[in-house]
mmCIF file of C-alpha atoms in Angstrom:
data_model
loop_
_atom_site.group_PDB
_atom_site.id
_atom_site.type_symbol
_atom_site.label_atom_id
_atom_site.label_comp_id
_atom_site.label_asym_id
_atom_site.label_seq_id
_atom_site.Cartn_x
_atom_site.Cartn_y
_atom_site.Cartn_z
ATOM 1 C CA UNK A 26 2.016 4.169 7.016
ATOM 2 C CA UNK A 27 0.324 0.970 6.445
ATOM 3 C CA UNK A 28 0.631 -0.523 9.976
ATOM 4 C CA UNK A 29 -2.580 0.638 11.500
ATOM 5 C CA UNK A 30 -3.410 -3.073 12.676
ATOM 6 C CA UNK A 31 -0.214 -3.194 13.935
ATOM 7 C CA UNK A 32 -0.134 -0.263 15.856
ATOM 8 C CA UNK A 33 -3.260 -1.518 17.640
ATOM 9 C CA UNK A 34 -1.956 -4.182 18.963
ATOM 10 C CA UNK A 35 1.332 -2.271 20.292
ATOM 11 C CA UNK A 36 -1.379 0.089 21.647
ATOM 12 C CA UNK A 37 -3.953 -2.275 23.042
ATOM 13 C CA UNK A 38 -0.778 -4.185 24.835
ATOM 14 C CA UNK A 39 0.622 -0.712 26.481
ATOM 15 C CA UNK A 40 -2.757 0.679 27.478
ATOM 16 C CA UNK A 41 -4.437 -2.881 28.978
ATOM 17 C CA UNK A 42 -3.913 -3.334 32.596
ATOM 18 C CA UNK A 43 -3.243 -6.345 34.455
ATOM 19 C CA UNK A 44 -5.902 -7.347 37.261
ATOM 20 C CA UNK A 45 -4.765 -6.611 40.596
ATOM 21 C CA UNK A 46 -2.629 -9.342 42.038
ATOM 22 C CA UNK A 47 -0.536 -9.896 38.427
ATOM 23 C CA UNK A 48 2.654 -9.939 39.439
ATOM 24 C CA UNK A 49 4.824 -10.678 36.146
ATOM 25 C CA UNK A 50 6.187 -7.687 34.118
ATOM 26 C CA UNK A 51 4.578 -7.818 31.184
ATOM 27 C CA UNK A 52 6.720 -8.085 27.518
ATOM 28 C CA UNK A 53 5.970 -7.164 24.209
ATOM 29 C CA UNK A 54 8.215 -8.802 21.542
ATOM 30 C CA UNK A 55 8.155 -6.929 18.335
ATOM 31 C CA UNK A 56 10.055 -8.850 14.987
ATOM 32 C CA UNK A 57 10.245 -8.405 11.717
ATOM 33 C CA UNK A 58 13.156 -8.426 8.790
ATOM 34 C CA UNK A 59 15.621 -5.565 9.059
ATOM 35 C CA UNK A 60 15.006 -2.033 7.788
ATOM 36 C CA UNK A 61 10.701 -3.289 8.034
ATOM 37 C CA UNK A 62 9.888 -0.294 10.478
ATOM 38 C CA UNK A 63 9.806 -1.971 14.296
ATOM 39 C CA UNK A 64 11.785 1.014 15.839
ATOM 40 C CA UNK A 65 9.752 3.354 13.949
ATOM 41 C CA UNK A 66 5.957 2.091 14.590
ATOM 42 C CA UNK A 67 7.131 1.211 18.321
ATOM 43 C CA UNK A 68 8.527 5.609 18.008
ATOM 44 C CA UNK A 69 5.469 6.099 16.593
ATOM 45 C CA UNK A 70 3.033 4.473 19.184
ATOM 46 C CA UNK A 71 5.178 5.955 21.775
ATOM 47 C CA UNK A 72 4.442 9.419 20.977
ATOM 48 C CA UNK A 73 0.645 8.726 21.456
ATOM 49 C CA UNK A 74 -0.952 11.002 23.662
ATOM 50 C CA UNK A 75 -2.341 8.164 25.867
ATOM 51 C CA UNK A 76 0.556 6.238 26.013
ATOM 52 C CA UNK A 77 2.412 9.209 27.605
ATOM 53 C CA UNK A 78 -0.588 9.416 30.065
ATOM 54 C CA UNK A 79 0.125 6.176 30.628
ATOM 55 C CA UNK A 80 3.651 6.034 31.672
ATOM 56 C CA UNK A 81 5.548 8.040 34.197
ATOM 57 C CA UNK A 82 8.445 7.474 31.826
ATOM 58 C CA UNK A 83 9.444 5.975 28.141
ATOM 59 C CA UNK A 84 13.296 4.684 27.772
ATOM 60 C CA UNK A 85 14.885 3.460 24.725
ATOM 61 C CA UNK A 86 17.779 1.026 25.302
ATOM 62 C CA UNK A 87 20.019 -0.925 23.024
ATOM 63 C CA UNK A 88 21.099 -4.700 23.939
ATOM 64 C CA UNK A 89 24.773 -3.112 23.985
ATOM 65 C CA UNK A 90 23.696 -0.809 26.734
ATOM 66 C CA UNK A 91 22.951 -4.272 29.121
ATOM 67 C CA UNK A 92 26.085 -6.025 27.865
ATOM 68 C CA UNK A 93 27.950 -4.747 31.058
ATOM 69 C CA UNK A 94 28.069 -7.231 34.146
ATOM 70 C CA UNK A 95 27.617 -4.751 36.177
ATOM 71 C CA UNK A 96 24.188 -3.109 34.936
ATOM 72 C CA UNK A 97 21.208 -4.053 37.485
ATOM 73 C CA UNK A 98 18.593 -2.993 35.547
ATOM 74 C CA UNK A 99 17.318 -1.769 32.136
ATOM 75 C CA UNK A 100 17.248 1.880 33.015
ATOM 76 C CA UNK A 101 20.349 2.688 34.198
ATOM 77 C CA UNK A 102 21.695 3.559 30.922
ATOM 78 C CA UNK A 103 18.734 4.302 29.031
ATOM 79 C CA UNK A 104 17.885 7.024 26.435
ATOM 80 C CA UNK A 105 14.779 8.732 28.560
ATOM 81 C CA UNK A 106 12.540 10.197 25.395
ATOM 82 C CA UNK A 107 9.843 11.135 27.216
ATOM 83 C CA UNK A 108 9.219 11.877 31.030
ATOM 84 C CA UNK A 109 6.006 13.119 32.927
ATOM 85 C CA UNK A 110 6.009 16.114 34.982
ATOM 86 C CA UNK A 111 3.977 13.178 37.667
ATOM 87 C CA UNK A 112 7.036 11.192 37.996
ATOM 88 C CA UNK A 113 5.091 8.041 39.978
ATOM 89 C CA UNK A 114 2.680 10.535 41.804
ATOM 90 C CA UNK A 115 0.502 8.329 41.433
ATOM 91 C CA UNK A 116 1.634 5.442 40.943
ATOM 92 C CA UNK A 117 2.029 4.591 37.101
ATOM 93 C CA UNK A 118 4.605 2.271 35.532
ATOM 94 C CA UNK A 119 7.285 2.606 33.346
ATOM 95 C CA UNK A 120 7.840 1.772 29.770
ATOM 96 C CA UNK A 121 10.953 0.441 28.499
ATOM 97 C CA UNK A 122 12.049 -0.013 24.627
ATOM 98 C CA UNK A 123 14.871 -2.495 24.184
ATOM 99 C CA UNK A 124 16.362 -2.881 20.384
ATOM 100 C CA UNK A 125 17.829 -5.977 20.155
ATOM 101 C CA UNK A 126 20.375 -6.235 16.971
ATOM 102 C CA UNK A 127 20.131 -10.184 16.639
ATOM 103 C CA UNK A 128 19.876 -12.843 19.163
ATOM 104 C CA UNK A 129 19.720 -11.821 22.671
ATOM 105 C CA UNK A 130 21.838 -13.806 25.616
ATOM 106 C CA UNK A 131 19.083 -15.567 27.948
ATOM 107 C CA UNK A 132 21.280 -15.290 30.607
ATOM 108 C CA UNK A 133 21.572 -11.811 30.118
ATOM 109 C CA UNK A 134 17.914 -10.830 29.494
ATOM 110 C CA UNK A 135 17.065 -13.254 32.704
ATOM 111 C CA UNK A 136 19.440 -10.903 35.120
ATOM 112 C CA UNK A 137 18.255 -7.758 33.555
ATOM 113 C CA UNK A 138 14.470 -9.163 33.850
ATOM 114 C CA UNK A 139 14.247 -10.125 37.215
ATOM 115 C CA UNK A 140 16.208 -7.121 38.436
ATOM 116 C CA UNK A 141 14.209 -4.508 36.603
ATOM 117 C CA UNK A 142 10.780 -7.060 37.860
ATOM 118 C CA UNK A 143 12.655 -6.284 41.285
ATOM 119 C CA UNK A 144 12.787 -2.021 40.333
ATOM 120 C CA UNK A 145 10.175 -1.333 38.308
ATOM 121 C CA UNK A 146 6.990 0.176 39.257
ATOM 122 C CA UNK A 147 3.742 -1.843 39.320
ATOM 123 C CA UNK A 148 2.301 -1.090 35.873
ATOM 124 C CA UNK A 149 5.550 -1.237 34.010
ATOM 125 C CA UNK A 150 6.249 -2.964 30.245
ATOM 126 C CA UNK A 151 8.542 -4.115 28.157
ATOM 127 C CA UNK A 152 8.934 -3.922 24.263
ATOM 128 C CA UNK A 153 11.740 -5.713 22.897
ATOM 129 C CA UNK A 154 12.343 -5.503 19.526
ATOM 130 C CA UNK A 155 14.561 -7.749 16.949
ATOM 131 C CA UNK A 156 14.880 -9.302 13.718
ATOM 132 C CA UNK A 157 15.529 -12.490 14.974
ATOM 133 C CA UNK A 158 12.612 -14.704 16.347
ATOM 134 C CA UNK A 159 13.995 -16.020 19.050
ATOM 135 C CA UNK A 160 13.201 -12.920 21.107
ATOM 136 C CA UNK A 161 9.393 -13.975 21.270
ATOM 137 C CA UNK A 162 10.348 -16.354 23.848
ATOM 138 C CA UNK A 163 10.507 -14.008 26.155
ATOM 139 C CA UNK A 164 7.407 -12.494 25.791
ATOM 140 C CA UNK A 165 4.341 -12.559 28.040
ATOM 141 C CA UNK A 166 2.177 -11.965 25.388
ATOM 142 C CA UNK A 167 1.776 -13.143 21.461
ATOM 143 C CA UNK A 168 4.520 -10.865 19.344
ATOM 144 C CA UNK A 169 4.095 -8.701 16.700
ATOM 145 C CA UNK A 170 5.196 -10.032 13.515
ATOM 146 C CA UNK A 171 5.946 -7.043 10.692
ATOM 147 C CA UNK A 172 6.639 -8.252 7.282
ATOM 148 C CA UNK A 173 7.892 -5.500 4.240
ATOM 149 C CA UNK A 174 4.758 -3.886 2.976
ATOM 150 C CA UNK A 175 3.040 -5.262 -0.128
ATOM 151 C CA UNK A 176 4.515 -3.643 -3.637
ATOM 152 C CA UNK A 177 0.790 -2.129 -3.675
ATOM 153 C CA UNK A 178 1.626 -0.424 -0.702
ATOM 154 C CA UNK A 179 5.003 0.645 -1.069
ATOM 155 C CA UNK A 180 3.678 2.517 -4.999
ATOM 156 C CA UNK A 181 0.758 4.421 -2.828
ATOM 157 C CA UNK A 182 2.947 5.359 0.232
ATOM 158 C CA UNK A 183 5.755 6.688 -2.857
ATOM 159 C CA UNK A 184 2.047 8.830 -4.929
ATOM 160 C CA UNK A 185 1.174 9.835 -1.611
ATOM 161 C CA UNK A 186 4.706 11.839 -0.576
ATOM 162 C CA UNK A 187 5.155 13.228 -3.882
ATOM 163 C CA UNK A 188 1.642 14.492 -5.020
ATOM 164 C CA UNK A 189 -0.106 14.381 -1.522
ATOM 165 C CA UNK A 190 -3.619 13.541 -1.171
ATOM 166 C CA UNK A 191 -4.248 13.872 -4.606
ATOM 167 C CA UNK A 192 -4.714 11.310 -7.289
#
């Protein structure tokens, strides 16, 4: 509710595709204050029909779940939400969600991104999301900033769940 721009431009990054010959895996940072909806208009996007068509597979990992010295790459211990019945068939990329509570560990994030550059399909992206700022470092592209909804907002989203579409 209320994040339509915002949406678009989690949309327009998932569904644009690189030239041929672009060889970096592409990153989405997503930030905002805690508790401003990042996990749930990243969900949200997600569940959009051409995003699905899009990916052979959507995975939702934390930062805890790539804390381990031994984990190679992002999906390894990954929540898999949503899988196609084409599983690469034909060739399409993967998309992989990681919530990141605070600050993230370059050193980390640098093993985890070159290995999964290494594993990942051609076609494949990244969303990270956090509250903390820092994580737009590592995208590719500009982040999406969320900020809490205006007080306007917040008194129409409250009228529209209790009386519906009616004023």
């Amino acid at each position: 509710f209320g994040r339509q721009m915002e949406a678009e431009l989690v949309l327009n990054f998932l569904l644009h595709t690189q030239p041929h010959g672009a060889e970096e895996l592409e990153v989405l940072p997503v930030v905002g204050p805690g508790r401003v909806g990042k996990s749930t208009l990243v969900a949200h996007v997600c569940n959009d029909e051409r995003v699905r068509d899009r990916f052979s597979k959507i995975m939702f990992v934390t930062d805890h779940d790539f804390k381990d010295k031994k984990l190679t790459y992002l999906g390894e211990r990954s929540l898999k939400k949503y899988q196609n019945s084409m599983i690469n068939k034909d060739g399409r990329g993967v998309l992989i969600v990681v919530e990141v509570a605070g600050d993230i560990n370059q050193s980390e994030w640098k093993r985890l991104y070159a290995a999964s550059k290494w594993c990942l399909t051609s076609g494949s992206k990244i969303i990270v999301t956090s509250r903390s700022n820092k994580i737009t470092e590592l995208g590719t592209t500009r982040p999406v900033t969320l900020k809490y909804l205006s007080d306007e907002a917040d008194w129409y989203f409250f009228k529209t769940l209790i009386f519906g579409s009616i004023r």
